[in-house]
Short mmCIF file of C-alpha atoms and ligand atoms in Angstrom, two decimals:
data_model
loop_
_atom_site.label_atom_id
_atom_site.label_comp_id
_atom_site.label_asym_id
_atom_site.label_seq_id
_atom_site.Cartn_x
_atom_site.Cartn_y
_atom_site.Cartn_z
CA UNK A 1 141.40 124.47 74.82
CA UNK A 2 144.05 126.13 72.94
CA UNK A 3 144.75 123.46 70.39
CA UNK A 4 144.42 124.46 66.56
CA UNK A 5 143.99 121.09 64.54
CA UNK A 6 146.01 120.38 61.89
CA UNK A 7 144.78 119.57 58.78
CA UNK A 8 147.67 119.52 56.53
CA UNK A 9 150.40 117.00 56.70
CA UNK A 10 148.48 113.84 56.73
CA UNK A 11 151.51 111.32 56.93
CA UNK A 12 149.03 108.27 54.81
CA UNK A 13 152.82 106.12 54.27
CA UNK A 14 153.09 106.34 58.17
CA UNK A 15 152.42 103.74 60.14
CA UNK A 16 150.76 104.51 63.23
CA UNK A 17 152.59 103.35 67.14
CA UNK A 18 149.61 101.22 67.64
CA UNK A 19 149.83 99.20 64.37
CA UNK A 20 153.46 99.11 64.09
CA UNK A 21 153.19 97.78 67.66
CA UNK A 22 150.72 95.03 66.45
CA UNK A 23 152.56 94.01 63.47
CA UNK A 24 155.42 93.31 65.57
CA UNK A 25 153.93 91.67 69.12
CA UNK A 26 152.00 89.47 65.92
CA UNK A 27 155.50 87.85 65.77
CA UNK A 28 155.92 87.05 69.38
CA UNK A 29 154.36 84.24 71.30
CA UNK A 30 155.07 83.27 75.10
CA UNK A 31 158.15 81.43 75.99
CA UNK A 32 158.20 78.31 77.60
CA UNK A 33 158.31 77.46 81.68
CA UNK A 34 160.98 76.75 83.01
CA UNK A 35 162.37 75.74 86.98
CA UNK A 36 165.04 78.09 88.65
CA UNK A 37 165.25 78.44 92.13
CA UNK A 38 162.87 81.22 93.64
CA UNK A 39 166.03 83.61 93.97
CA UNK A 40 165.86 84.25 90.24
CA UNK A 41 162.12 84.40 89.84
CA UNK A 42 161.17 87.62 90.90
CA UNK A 43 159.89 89.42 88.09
CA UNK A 44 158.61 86.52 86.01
CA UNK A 45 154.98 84.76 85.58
CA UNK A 46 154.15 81.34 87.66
CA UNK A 47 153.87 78.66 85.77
CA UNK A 48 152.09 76.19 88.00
CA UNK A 49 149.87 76.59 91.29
CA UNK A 50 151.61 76.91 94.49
CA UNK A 51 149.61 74.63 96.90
CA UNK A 52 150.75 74.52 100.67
CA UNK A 53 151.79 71.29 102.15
CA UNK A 54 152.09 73.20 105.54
CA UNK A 55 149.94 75.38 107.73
CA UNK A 56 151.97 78.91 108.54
CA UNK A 57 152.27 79.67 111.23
CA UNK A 58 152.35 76.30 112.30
CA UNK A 59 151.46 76.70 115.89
CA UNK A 60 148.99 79.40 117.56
CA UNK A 61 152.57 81.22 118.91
CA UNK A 62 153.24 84.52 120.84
CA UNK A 63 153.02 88.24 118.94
CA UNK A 64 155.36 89.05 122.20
CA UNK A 65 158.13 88.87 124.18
CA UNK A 66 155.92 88.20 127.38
CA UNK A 67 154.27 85.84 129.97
CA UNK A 68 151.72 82.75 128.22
CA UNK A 69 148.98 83.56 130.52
CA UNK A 70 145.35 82.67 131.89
CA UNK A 71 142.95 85.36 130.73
CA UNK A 72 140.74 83.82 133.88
CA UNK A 73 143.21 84.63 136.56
CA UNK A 74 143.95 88.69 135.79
CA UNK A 75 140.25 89.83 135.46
CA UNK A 76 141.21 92.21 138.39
CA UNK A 77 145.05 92.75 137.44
CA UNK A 78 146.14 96.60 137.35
CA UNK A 79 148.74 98.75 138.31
CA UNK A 80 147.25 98.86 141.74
CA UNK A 81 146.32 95.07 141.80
CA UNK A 82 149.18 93.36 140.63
CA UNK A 83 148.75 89.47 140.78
CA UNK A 84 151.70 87.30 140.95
CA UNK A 85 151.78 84.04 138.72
CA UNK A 86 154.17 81.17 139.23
CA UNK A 87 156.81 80.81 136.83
CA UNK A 88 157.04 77.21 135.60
CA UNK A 89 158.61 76.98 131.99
CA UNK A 90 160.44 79.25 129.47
CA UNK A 91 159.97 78.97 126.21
CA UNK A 92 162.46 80.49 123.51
CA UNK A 93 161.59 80.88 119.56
CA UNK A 94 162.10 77.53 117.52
CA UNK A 95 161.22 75.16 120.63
CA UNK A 96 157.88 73.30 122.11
CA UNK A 97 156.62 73.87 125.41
CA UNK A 98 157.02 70.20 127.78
CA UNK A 99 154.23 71.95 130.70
CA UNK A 100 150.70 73.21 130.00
CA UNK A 101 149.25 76.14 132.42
CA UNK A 102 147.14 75.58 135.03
CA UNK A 103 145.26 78.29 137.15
CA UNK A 104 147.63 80.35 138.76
CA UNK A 105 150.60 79.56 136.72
CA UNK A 106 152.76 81.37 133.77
CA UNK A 107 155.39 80.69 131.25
CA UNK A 108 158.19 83.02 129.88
CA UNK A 109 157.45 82.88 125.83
CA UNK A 110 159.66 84.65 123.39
CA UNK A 111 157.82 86.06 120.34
CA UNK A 112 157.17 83.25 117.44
CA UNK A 113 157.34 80.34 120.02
CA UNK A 114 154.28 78.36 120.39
CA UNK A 115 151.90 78.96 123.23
CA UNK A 116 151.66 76.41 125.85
CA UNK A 117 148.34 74.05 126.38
CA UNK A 118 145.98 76.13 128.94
CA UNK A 119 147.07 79.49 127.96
CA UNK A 120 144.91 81.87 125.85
CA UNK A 121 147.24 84.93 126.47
CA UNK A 122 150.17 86.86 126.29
CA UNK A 123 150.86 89.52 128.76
CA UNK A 124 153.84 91.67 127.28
CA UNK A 125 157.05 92.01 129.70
CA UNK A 126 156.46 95.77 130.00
CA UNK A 127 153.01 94.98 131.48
CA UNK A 128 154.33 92.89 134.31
CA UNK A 129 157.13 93.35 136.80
CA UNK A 130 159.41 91.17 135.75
CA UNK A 131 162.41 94.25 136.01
CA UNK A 132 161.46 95.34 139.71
CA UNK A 133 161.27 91.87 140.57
CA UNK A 134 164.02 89.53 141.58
CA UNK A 135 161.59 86.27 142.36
CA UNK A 136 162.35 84.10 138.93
CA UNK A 137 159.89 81.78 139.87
CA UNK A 138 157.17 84.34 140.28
CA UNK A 139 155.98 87.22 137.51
CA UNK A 140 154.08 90.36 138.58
CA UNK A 141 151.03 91.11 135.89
CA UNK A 142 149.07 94.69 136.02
CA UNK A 143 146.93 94.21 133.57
CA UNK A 144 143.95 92.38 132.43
CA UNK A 145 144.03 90.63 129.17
CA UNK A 146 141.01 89.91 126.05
CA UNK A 147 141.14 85.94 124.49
CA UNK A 148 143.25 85.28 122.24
CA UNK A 149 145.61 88.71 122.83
CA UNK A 150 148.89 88.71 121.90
CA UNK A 151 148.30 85.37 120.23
CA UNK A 152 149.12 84.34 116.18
CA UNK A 153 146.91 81.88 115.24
CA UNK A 154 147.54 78.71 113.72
CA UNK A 155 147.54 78.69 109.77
CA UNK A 156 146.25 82.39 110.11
CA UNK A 157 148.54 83.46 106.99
CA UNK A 158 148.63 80.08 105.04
CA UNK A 159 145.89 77.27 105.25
CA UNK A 160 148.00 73.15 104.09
CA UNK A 161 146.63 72.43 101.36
CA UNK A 162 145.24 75.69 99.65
CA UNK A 163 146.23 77.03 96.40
CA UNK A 164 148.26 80.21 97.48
CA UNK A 165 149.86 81.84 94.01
CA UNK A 166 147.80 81.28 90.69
CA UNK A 167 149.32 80.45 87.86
CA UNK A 168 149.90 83.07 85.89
CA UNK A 169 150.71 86.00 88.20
CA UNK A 170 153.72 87.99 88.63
CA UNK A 171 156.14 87.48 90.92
CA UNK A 172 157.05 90.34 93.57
CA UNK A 173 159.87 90.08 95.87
CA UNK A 174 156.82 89.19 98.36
CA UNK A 175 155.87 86.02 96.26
CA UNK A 176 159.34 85.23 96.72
CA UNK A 177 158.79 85.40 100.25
CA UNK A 178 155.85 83.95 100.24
CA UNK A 179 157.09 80.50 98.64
CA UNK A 180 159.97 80.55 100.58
CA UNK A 181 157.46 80.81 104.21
CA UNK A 182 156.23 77.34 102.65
CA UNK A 183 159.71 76.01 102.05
CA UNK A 184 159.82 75.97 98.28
CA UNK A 185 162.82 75.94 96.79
CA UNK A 186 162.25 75.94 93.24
CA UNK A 187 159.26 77.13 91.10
CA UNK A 188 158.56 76.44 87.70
CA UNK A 189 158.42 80.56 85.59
CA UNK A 190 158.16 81.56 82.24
CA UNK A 191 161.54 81.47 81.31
CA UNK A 192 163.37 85.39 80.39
CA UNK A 193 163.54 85.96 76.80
CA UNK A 194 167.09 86.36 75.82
CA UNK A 195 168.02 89.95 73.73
CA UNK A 196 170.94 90.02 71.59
CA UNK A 197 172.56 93.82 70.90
CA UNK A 198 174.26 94.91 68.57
CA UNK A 199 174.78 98.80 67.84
CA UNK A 200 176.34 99.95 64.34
CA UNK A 201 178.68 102.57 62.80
CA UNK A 202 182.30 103.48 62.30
CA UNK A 203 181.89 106.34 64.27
CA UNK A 204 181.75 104.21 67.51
CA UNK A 205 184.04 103.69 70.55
CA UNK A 206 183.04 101.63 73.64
CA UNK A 207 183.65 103.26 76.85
CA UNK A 208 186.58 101.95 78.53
CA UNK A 209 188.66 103.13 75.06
CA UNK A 210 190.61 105.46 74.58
CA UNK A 211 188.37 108.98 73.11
CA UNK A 212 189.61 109.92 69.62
CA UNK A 213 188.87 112.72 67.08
CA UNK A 214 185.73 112.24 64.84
CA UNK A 215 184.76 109.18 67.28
CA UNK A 216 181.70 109.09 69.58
CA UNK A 217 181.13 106.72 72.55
CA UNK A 218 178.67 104.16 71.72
CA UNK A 219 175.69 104.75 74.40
CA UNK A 220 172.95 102.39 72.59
CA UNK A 221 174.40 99.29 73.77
CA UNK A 222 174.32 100.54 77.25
CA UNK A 223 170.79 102.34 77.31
CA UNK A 224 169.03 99.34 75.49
CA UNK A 225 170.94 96.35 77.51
CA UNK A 226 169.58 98.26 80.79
CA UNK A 227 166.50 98.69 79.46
CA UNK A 228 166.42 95.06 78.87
CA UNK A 229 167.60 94.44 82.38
CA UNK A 230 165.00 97.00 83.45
CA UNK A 231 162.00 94.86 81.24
CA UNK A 232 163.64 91.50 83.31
CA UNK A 233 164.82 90.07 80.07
CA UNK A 234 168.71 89.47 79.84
CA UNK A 235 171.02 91.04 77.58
CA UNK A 236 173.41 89.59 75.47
CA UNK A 237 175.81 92.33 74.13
CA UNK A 238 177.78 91.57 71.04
CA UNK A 239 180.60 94.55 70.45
CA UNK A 240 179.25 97.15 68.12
CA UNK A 241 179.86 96.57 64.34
CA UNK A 242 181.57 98.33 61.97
CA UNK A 243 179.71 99.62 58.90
CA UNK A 244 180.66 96.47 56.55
CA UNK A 245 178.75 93.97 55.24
CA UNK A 246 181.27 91.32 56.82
CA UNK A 247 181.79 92.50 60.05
CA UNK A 248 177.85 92.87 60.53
CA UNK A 249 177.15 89.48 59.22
CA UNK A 250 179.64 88.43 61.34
CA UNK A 251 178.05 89.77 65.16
CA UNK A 252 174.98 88.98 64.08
CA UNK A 253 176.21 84.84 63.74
CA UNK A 254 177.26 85.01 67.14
CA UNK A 255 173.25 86.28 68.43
CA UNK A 256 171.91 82.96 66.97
CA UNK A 257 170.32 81.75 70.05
CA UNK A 258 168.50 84.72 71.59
CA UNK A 259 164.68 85.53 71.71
CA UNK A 260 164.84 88.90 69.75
CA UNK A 261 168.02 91.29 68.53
CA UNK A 262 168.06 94.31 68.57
CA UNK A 263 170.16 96.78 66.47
CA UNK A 264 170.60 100.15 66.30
CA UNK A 265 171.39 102.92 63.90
CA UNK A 266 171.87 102.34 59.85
CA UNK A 267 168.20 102.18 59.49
CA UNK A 268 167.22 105.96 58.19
CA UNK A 269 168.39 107.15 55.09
CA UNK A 270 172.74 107.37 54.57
CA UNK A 271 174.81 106.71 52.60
CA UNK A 272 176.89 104.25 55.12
CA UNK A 273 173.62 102.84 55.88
CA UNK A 274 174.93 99.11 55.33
CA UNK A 275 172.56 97.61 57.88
CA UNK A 276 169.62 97.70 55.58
CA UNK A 277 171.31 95.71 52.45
CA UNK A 278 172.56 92.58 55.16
CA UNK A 279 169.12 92.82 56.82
CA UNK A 280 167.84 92.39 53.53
CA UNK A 281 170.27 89.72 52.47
CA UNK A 282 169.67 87.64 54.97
CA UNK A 283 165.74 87.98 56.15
CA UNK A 284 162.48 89.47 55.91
CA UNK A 285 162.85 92.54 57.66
CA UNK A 286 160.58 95.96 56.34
CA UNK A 287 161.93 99.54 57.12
CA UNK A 288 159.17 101.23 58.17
CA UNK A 289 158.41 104.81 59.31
CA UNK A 290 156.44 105.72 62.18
CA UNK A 291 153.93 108.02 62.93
CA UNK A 292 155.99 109.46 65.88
CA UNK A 293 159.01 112.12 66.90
CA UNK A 294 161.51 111.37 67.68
CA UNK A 295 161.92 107.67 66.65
CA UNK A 296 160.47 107.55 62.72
CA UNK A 297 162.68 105.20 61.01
CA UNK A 298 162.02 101.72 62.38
CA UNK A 299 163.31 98.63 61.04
CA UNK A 300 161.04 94.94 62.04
CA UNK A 301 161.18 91.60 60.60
CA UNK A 302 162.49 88.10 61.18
CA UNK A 303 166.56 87.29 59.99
CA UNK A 304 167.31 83.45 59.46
CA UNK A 305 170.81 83.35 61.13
CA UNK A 306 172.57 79.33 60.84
CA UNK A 307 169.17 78.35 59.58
CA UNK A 308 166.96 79.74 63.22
CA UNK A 309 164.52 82.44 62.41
CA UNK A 310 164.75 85.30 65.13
CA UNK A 311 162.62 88.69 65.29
CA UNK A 312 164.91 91.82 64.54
CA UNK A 313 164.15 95.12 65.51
CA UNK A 314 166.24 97.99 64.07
CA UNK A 315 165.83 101.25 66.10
CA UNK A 316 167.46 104.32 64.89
CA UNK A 317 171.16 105.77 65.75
CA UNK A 318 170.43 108.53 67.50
CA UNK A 319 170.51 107.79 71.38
CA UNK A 320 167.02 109.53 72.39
CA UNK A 321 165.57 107.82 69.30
CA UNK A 322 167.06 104.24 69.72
CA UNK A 323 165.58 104.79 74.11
CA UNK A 324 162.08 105.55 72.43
CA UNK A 325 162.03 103.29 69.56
CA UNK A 326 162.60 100.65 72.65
CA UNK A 327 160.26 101.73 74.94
CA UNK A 328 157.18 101.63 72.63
CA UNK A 329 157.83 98.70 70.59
CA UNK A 330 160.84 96.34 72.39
CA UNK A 331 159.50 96.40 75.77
CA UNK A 332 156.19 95.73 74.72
CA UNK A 333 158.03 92.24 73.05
CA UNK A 334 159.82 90.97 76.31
CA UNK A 335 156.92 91.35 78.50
CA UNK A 336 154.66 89.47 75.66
CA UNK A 337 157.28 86.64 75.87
CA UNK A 338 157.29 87.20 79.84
CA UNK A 339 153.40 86.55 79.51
CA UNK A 340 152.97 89.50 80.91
CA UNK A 341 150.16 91.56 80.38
CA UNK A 342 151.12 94.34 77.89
CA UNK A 343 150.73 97.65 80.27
CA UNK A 344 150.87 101.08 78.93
CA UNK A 345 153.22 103.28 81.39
CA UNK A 346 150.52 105.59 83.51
CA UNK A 347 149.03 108.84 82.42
CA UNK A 348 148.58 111.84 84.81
CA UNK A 349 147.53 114.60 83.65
CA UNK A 350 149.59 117.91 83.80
CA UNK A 351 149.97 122.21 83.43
CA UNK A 352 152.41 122.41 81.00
CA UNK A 353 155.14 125.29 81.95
CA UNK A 354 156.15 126.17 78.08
CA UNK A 355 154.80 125.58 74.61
CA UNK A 356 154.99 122.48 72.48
CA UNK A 357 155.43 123.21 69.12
CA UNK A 358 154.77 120.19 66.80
CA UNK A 359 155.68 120.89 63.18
CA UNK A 360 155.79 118.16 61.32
CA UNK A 361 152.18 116.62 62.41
CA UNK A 362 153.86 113.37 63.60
CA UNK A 363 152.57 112.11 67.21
CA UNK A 364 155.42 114.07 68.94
CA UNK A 365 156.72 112.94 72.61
CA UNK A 366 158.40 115.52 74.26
CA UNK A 367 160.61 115.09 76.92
CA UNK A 368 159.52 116.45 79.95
CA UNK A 369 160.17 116.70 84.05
CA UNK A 370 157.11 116.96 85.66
CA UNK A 371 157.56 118.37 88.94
CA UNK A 372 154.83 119.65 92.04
CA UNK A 373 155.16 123.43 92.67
CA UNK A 374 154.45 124.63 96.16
CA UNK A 375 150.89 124.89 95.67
CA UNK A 376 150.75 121.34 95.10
CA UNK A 377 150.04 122.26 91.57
CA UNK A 378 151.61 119.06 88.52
CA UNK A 379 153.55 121.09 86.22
CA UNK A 380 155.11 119.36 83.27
CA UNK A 381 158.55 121.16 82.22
CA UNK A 382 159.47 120.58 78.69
CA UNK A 383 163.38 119.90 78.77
CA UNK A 384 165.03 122.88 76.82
CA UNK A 385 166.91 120.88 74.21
CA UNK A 386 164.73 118.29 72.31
CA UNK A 387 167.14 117.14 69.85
CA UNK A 388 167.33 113.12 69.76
CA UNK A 389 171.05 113.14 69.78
CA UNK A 390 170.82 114.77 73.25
CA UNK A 391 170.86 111.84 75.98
CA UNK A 392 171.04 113.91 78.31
CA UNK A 393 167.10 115.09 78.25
CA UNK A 394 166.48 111.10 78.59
CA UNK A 395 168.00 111.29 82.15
CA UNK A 396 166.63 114.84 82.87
CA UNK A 397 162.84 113.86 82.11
CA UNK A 398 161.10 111.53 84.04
CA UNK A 399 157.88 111.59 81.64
CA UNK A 400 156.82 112.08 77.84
CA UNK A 401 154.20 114.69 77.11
CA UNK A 402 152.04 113.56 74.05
CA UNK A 403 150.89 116.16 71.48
CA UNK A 404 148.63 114.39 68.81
CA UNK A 405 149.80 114.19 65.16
CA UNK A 406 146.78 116.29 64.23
CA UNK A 407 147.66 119.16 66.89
CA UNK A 408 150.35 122.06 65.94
CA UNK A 409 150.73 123.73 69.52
CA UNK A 410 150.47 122.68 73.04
CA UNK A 411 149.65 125.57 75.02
CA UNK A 412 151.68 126.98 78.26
CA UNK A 413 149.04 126.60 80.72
CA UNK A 414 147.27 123.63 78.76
CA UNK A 415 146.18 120.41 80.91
CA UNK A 416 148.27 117.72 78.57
CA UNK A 417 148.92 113.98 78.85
CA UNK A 418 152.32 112.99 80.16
CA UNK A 419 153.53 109.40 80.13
CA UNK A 420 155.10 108.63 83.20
CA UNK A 421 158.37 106.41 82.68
CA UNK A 422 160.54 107.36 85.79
CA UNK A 423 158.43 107.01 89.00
CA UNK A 424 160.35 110.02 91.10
CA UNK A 425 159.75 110.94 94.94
CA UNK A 426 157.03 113.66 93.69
CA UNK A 427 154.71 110.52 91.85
CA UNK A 428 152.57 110.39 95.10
CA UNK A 429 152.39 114.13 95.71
CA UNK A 430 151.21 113.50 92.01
CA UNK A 431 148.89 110.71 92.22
CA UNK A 432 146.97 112.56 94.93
CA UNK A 433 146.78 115.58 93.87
CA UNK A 434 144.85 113.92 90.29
CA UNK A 435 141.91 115.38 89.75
P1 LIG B 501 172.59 106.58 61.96
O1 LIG B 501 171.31 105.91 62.29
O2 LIG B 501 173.69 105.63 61.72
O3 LIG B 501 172.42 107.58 60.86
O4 LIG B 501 173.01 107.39 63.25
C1 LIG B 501 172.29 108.55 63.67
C2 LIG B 501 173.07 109.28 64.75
O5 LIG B 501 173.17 108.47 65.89
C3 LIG B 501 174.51 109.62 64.38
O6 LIG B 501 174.82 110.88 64.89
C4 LIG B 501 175.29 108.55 65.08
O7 LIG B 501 176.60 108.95 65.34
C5 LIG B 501 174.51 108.33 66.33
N1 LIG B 501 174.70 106.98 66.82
C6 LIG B 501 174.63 105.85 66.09
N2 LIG B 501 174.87 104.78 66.86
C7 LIG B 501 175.12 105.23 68.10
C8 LIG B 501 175.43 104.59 69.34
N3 LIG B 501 175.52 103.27 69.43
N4 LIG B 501 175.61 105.36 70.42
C9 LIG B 501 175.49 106.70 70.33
N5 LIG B 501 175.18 107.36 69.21
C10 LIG B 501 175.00 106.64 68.09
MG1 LIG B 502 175.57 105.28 61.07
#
């Protein structure tokens, strides 16, 4: 290993990502249930049990398009010995059979219908005859068939009156399914926590506007509203305030009913930096630094708007900082509310293409793409520019590459820890490739 520890800049007013985390998920507790319609579930915790009232399938029914068939009269069928079945019933998808088989005789089945009394086969239509042969009544079959072939079996996916989705798991667009194949229409969830957004500063224009002079386009809003979509919580944007007591005071009245709010910029140290007196007028809210780059200056407490206490969290201005500040302390919020388990995004291990230079001794997280050269080698590629007013190296990277507070230099050619937060094409080249 190449790493030189640091021993120097020992940061004892910092608060470490882990703690501030804890501090601040210390202020969350789950929502309550509530019933939607399973449309508008996926992504939330069950509530209840799901218990079946029906048996799916609900017949023994054809895999096939084919003939229902006795396994007893083919033993000999082949392509030489082709034995011809009478014909006596055809059965499409979504009807019951009126005849049951006896020895000698077949019916037409579409796949899904339910298999006639006496059969306990399916012969497939390209093992029979049926397009050479102009005899509806009769059926050609060349081949021989096992028990049971070609047959679904009753209740073979969901057994009446067993519990099928635990309380307490996640939904997946399969679950959805899943309750739906049972004929459940609504489903009690964890109800989504509600985020409230409001980004500060003079400086700001919303896209849409017209651009002007010593303006910039307010991005916050839009990176931490889709990262709340992203988290399955729902956003609720207020327009961006100006840097005056009054006009702050006033957005924030209007985010009295969400779960959490979430500001950004005015919490580092400027002059304009208005955010921190109202936050302070009108709560318990701590400015805190944080053991981390980019993303320091971090702002948590609880603000009593019309008399309701709501969590706050104030991430800093600066667009990289404000996406960071949210992914390791909001996110971790909504899915706590969710009743989620709190997951940490996956760690692969990578050769790192350039140096890391950390010289502050803060845990840094560098932006990086981490890509799979020919040789099927994992290569983490620091993005040139690291600045955290550059957005742009948000959307280039698809991971963060840690370097510990106590290290000064990752290495070119080092094995490092990246954080994985964009899943690419490559992440299964990657994940097998892991040593
Ligand atoms: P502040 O935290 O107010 O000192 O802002 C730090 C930097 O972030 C400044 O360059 C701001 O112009 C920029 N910034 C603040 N808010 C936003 C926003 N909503 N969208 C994009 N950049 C912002
Ligand atoms: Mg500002």
């Amino acid at each position: 290993m190449n790493q030189k520890k640091r021993k120097s800049h020992y940061h004892a007013d910092m608060l470490s990502v882990e703690d501030a985390r804890e501090k601040i998920l210390s202020k969350f507790k789950t929502l309550n249930p509530i019933q939607i319609n399973i449309l508008e579930s996926v992504g939330s915790v069950i509530s209840e049990n799901i218990i079946s009232e029906i048996n799916v399938p609900p017949l023994d029914n054809s895999a096939m398009d084919g003939y229902a068939v006795i396994k007893n009269d083919l033993l000999k069928a082949d392509d030489e010995n082709i034995i011809y079945l009478d014909v006596i019933e055809e059965i499409p998808a979504g009807t019951i059979p009126k005849l049951s088989l006896s020895p000698g005789q077949a019916s037409r089945i579409m796949t899904g219908a339910p298999i006639p009394s006496g059969s306990d086969a399916v012969v497939p239509f390209e093992d029979t005859n049926e397009l050479e042969n102009n005899d509806k009544n009769k059926i050609g079959i060349k081949i021989s068939v096992k028990n049971l072939e070609n047959i679904r079996k009753k209740s073979e996916d969901i057994k009446k009156g067993s519990v099928i989705i635990k309380k307490g798991s996640l939904i997946t667009s399969a679950t959805v399914g899943v309750m739906a194949s049972i004929g459940r229409e609504k489903v009690s969830v964890i109800r989504k926590p509600i985020i409230g957004i409001l980004s500060t500063g003079n400086e700001l224009l919303e896209p849409g506007e017209k651009n002007q002079d010593g303006k910039i386009y307010n991005s916050n809003t839009y990176t931490l509203s889709s990262l709340v979509t992203e988290f399955g919580a729902t956003p609720l944007i207020q327009k961006h305030a100006l840097d005056k007591v009054e006009d702050l005071e006033k957005k924030l009245a209007k985010l009295k009913d969400v779960d959490l709010i979430v500001t950004s910029a005015g919490v580092s140290k400027g002059d304009y930096d208005i955010v921190k007196d109202v936050l302070d007028k009108n709560g318990d809210i701590n400015l805190w630094s944080v053991n981390m780059r980019p993303a320091k200056p971090l702002a948590f407490g609880i603000i009593t708007i019309d008399g309701k206490k709501i969590p706050l969290l104030g991430v800093p201005g600066n667009p990289v900082s404000a996406m960071i500040a949210f992914e390791k302390f909001g996110r971790y919020a909504i899915d706590k509310m969710k009743g989620k388990p709190l997951r940490n995004r996956p760690i692969i291990k990578a050769n790192l293409e350039s140096d890391i230079i950390n010289h502050d001794g803060r845990r840094l997280y560098s932006r990086v793409k981490v890509i799979v050269d020919s040789s099927s080698k994992i290569i983490a590629v620091p993005i040139k520019n690291q600045s955290s007013g550059v957005l742009t190296s948000m959307h280039e990277a698809n991971g963060l590459a840690i370097c510990p507070s106590d290290i000064d230099i990752l290495k070119k050619g080092e094995k490092i820890d990246v954080e994985m937060f964009n899943w690419n094409e490559n992440i299964s080249d990657i994940l097998n490739n892991e040593e």
